[in-house]
Amino acid sequence: FLCYAVYKRLNKHFVDNNKNNLSGVTLLVIQNGVRNFILGMTHSLLRGADYEILLWSLILIEAVSLVVFICSANNLNY
């Protein structure tokens, strides 16, 4: 939930302040799609695992996706 709140705030700030070109919007859509795909795949693969393992893996994936988003926002010219 905390990652979602921070990501939502950063995403709103970034979308409001970017150049809104087609390649930037495409990269954001691909990044969000890959993140959702990886989260779903992890959730499906670890369905029978202990809930603590599942929870920590999903939190790790969210943290990595947040870092990737911040780094891409700083380094790529959207």
CSV table of C-alpha atoms in Angstrom, one decimal:
chain,number,residue,atom,x,y,z
A,1,PHE,CA,0.0,0.0,0.0
A,2,LEU,CA,2.8,2.4,0.8
A,3,CYS,CA,4.6,1.7,-2.4
A,4,TYR,CA,1.4,2.2,-4.3
A,5,ALA,CA,0.8,5.6,-2.6
A,6,VAL,CA,4.3,6.8,-3.3
A,7,TYR,CA,4.2,5.4,-6.9
A,8,LYS,CA,0.8,7.0,-7.5
A,9,ARG,CA,2.1,10.4,-6.3
A,10,LEU,CA,5.3,10.2,-8.3
A,11,ASN,CA,3.4,9.0,-11.4
A,12,LYS,CA,0.9,12.0,-11.1
A,13,HIS,CA,3.8,14.4,-10.7
A,14,PHE,CA,5.7,12.9,-13.6
A,15,VAL,CA,2.8,12.8,-16.0
A,16,ASP,CA,1.8,16.4,-15.2
A,17,ASN,CA,5.4,17.6,-15.8
A,18,ASN,CA,6.6,15.6,-18.7
A,19,LYS,CA,6.6,16.5,-22.4
A,20,ASN,CA,3.8,14.1,-23.2
A,21,ASN,CA,5.4,12.8,-26.3
A,22,LEU,CA,4.4,9.4,-27.8
A,23,SER,CA,7.6,7.6,-27.0
A,24,GLY,CA,7.5,8.7,-23.3
A,25,VAL,CA,3.9,7.6,-22.9
A,26,THR,CA,4.7,4.3,-24.6
A,27,LEU,CA,7.6,3.6,-22.3
A,28,LEU,CA,5.4,4.3,-19.2
A,29,VAL,CA,2.7,1.9,-20.5
A,30,ILE,CA,5.3,-0.8,-21.2
A,31,GLN,CA,6.9,-0.3,-17.8
A,32,ASN,CA,3.6,-0.6,-16.0
A,33,GLY,CA,2.6,-3.6,-18.1
A,34,VAL,CA,5.8,-5.5,-17.4
A,35,ARG,CA,5.5,-4.7,-13.7
A,36,ASN,CA,1.9,-6.0,-13.6
A,37,PHE,CA,2.9,-9.1,-15.6
A,38,ILE,CA,5.8,-9.9,-13.2
A,39,LEU,CA,3.6,-9.4,-10.1
A,40,GLY,CA,0.9,-11.7,-11.5
A,41,MET,CA,3.5,-14.3,-12.5
A,42,THR,CA,5.1,-14.2,-9.1
A,43,HIS,CA,1.7,-14.4,-7.4
A,44,SER,CA,0.8,-17.4,-9.5
A,45,LEU,CA,4.1,-19.3,-9.1
A,46,LEU,CA,4.2,-18.8,-5.3
A,47,ARG,CA,0.5,-19.6,-4.7
A,48,GLY,CA,1.4,-22.7,-2.6
A,49,ALA,CA,4.3,-21.1,-0.8
A,50,ASP,CA,4.2,-19.6,2.7
A,51,TYR,CA,2.5,-16.2,2.9
A,52,GLU,CA,5.6,-14.5,4.3
A,53,ILE,CA,7.7,-15.6,1.3
A,54,LEU,CA,4.9,-14.4,-1.1
A,55,LEU,CA,4.5,-11.1,0.8
A,56,TRP,CA,8.3,-10.3,0.8
A,57,SER,CA,8.7,-11.2,-2.8
A,58,LEU,CA,5.8,-9.0,-3.9
A,59,ILE,CA,7.2,-6.1,-1.7
A,60,LEU,CA,10.6,-6.6,-3.3
A,61,ILE,CA,9.2,-6.5,-6.8
A,62,GLU,CA,7.3,-3.3,-5.9
A,63,ALA,CA,10.4,-1.7,-4.5
A,64,VAL,CA,12.5,-2.7,-7.5
A,65,SER,CA,9.8,-1.3,-9.9
A,66,LEU,CA,9.7,2.0,-7.9
A,67,VAL,CA,13.5,2.3,-8.2
A,68,VAL,CA,13.3,1.5,-11.9
A,69,PHE,CA,10.6,4.2,-12.3
A,70,ILE,CA,12.6,6.8,-10.5
A,71,CYS,CA,15.8,6.0,-12.3
A,72,SER,CA,14.1,6.0,-15.7
A,73,ALA,CA,12.4,9.3,-14.9
A,74,ASN,CA,15.8,10.8,-14.0
A,75,ASN,CA,17.8,9.4,-16.9
A,76,LEU,CA,15.4,9.0,-19.8
A,77,ASN,CA,14.1,11.9,-21.8
A,78,TYR,CA,10.4,11.3,-21.8
